Coordinates of C-alpha atoms in Angstrom, one line a residue:
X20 CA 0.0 0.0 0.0
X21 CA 1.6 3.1 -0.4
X22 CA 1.1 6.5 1.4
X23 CA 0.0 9.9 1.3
X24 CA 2.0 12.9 2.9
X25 CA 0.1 13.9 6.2
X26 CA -2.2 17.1 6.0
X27 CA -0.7 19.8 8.0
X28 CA 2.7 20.8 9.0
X29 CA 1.7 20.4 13.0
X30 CA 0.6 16.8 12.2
X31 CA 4.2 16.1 11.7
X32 CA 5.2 18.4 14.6
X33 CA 8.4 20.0 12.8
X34 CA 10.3 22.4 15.4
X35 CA 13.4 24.0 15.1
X36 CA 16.1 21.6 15.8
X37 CA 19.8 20.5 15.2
X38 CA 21.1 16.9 14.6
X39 CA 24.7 15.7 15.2
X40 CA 25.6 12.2 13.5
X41 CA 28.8 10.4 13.8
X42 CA 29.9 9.2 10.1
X43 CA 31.8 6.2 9.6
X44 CA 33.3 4.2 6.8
X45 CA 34.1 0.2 6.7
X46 CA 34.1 0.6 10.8
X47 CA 36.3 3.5 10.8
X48 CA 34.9 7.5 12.3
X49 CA 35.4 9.4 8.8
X50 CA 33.3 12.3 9.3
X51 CA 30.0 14.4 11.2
X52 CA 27.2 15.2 9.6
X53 CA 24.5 17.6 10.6
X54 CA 20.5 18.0 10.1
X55 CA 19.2 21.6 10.9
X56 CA 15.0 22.6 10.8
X57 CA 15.6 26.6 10.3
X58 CA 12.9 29.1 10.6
X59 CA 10.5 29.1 8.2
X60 CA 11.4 31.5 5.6
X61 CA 9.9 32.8 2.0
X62 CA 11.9 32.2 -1.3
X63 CA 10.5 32.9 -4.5
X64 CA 7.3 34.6 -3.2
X65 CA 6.5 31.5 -1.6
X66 CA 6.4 30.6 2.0
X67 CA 8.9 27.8 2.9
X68 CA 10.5 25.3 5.4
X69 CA 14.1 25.6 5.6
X70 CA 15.9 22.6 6.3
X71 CA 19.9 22.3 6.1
X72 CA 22.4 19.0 5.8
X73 CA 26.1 19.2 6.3
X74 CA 28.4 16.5 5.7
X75 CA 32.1 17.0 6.1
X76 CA 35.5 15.0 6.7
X77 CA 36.9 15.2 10.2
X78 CA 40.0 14.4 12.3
X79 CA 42.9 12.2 10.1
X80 CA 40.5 11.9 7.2
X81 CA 39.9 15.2 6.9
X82 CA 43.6 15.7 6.8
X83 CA 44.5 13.8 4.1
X84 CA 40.8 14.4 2.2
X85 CA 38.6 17.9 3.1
X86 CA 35.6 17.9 2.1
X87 CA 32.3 20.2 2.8
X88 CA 29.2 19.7 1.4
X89 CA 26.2 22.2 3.4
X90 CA 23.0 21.8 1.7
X91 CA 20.1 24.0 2.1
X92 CA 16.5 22.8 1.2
X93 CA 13.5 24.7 0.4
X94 CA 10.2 22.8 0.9
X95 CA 6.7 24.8 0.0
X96 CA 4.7 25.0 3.2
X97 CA 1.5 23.5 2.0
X98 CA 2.4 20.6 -0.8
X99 CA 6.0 19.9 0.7
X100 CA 7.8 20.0 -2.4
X101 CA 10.8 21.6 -3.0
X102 CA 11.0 25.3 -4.2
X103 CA 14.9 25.1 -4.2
X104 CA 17.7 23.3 -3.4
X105 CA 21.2 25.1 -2.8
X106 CA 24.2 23.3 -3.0
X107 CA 27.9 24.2 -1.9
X108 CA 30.8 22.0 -1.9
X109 CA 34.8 22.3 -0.9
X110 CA 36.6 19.0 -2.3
X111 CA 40.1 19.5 -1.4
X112 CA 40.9 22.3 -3.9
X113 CA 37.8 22.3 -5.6
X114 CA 34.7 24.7 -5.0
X115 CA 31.4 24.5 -6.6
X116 CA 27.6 26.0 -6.2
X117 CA 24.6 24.1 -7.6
X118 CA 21.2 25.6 -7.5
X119 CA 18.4 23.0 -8.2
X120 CA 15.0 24.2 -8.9
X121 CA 11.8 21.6 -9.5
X122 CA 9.2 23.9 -10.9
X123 CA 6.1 21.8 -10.2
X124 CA 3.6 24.3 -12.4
X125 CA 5.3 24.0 -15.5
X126 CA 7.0 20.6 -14.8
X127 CA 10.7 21.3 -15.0
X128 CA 13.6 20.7 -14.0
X129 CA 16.8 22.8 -14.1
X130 CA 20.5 22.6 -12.5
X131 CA 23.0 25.4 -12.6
X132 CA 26.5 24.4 -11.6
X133 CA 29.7 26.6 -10.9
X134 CA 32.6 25.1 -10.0
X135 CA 36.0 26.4 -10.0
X136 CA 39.8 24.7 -9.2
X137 CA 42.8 26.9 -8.6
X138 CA 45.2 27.1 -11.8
X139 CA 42.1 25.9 -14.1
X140 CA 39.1 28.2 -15.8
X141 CA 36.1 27.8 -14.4
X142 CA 33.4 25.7 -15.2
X143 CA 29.5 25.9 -15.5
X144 CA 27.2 23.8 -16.8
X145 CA 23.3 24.2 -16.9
X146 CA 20.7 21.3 -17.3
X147 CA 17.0 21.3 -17.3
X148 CA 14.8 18.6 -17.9
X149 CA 11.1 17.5 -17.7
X150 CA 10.0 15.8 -14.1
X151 CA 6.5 14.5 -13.2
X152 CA 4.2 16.3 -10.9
X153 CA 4.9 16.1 -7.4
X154 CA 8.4 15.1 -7.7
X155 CA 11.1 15.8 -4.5
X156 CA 14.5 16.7 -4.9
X157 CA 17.2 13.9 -4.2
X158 CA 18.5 16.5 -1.2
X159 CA 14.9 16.8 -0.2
X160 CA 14.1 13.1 0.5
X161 CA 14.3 12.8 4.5
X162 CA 12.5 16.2 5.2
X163 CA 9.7 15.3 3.0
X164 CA 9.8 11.4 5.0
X165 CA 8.7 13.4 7.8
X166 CA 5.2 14.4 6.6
X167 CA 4.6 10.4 6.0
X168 CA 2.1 8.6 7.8
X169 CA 4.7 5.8 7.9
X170 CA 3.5 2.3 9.1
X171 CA 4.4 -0.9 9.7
X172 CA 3.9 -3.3 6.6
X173 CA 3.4 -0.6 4.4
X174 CA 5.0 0.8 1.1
X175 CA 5.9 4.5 0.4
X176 CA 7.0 5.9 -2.5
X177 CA 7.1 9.3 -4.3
X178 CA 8.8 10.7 -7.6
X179 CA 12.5 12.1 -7.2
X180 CA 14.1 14.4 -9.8
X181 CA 17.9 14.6 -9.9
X182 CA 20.6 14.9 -12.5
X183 CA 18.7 14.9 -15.8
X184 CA 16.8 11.5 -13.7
X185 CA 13.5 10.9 -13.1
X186 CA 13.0 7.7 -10.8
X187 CA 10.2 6.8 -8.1
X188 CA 11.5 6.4 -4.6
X189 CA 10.5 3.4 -2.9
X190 CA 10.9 2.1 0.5
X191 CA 9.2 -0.9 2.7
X192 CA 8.7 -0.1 6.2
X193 CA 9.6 -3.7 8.0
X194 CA 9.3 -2.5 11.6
X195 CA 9.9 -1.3 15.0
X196 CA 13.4 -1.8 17.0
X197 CA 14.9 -0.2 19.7
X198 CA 18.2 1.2 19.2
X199 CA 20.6 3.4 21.2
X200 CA 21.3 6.8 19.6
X201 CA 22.5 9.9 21.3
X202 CA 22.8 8.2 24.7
X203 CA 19.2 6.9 24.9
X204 CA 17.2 4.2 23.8
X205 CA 14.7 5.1 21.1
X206 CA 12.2 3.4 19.1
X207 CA 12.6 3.2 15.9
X208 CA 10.8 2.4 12.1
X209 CA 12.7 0.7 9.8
X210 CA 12.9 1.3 6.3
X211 CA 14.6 -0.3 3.2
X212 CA 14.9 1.7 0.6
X213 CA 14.3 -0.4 -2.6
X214 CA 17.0 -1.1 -5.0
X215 CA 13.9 0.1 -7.9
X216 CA 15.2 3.5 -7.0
X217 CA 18.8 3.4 -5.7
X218 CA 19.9 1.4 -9.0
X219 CA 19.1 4.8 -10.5
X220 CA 21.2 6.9 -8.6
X221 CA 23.4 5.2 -7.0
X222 CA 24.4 2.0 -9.3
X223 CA 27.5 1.3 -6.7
X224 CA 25.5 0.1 -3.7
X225 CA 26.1 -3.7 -3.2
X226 CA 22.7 -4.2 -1.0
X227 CA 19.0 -2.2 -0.2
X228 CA 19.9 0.8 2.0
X229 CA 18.2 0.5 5.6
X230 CA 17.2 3.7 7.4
X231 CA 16.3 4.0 10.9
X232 CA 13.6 6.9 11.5
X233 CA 11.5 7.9 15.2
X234 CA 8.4 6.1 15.7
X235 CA 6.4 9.2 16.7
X236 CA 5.2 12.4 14.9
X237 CA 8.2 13.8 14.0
X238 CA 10.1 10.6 12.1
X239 CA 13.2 12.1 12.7
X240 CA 16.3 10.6 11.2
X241 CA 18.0 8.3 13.8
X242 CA 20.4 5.9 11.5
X243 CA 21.2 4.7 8.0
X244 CA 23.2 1.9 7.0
X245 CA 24.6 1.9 2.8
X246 CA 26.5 -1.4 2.3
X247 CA 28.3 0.4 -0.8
X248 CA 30.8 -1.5 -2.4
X249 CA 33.9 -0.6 -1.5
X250 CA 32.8 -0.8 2.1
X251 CA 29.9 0.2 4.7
X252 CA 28.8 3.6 5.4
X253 CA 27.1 4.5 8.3
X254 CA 25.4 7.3 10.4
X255 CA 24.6 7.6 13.8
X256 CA 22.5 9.8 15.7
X257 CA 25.0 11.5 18.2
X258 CA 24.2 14.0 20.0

């Protein structure tokens, strides 16, 4: 069976929040990555929620690999799709700024990208592309999770735009576990994201992503697991 997005933004209880995960690769700590719920702001003439993911490289991997990636979403108040996506990366040397907008009126898709490398002329690069109504952002996927009447047994799924892509996201919710995150125990819904949609993006992975969400109103992001495969990734709700 699969779901519709709840009706209101209380139903889902969203508050203004910051999330701390410890990021790790085949075992090892390689990183910290951070979900923010900002104040609710207006871009494009359009009321928004602001929601904002960090990932970055930390202590002996950072020194021998930095790399930045803050994300900032835009999610229209009353349908919860994205308005606009803003993207900025360090890698090492490299710097580049993506803007992603899913216009859902006109049904298109477009990606700006800037990038620039010391000692080399910048680049840019602009794609657009037709997406189907209602479709998230691949950045916007776990905010828009949160407006899910998730449940046990049940499918959801949802079109995602990315790249020049269109693919439908797909994830069975097996069930409740408890799991210790942040220094507590907390209950949690778990997901597996189907390979149907992570073939699409991410070809590489070796097995079905599981993700780990709270089993109340707000379905907040508690753990993932991405048996990639040159290793497993992992984050974990720290703090």
């Amino acid at each position: 069976m699969a779901l519709a997005i709840s009706a209101n933004i209380a139903e889902a209880n969203i508050q203004a929040e910051k999330q701390v995960f410890k990021l790790s690769f085949r075992g090892s700590r390689a990183g910290e990555g951070i979900l923010e719920t900002l104040a609710n702001t207006v871009i494009q003439n359009k009321p928004a929620l602001h929601f904002r993911a960090t990932v970055q490289t930390i202590e002996f991997i950072g020194m021998i690999y930095p790399y930045k990636q803050v994300i900032d979403i835009y999610l229209d108040q009353t349908k919860f799709t994205p308005i606009f996506v803003d993207v900025n990366i360090n890698d090492r040397k490299k710097v580049q700024h993506t803007i992603i907008t899913l216009d859902q009126t006109k049904l298109a898709g477009e990606e700006i990208e800037n990038s620039a490398i010391p000692d080399q002329p910048p680049s840019h690069r602009r794609k657009n592309w037709k997406i189907n109504l209602g479709a998230q952002s691949l950045y916007s996927i776990f905010p828009f999770l949160r407006f899910q009447p998730l449940a046990i047994g049940s499918n959801v799924r949802f079109p995602v735009a990315h790249d020049e892509k269109n693919a439908e996201f797909s994830a069975d919710i097996l069930k409740t576990e408890k799991i210790h995150v942040a220094g507590v125990e907390r209950e949690a819904l778990v997901m597996k994201v189907n390979r149907s949609f992570t073939s699409a993006f991410y070809p590489n992975l070796k097995e079905e992503p599981l993700v780990w969400v709270s089993n109340d109103a707000q379905k907040k992001l508690l753990k993932f697991e991405i048996q990639h495969k040159a290793g497993k990734v992992q984050a974990l709700l720290s703090k």
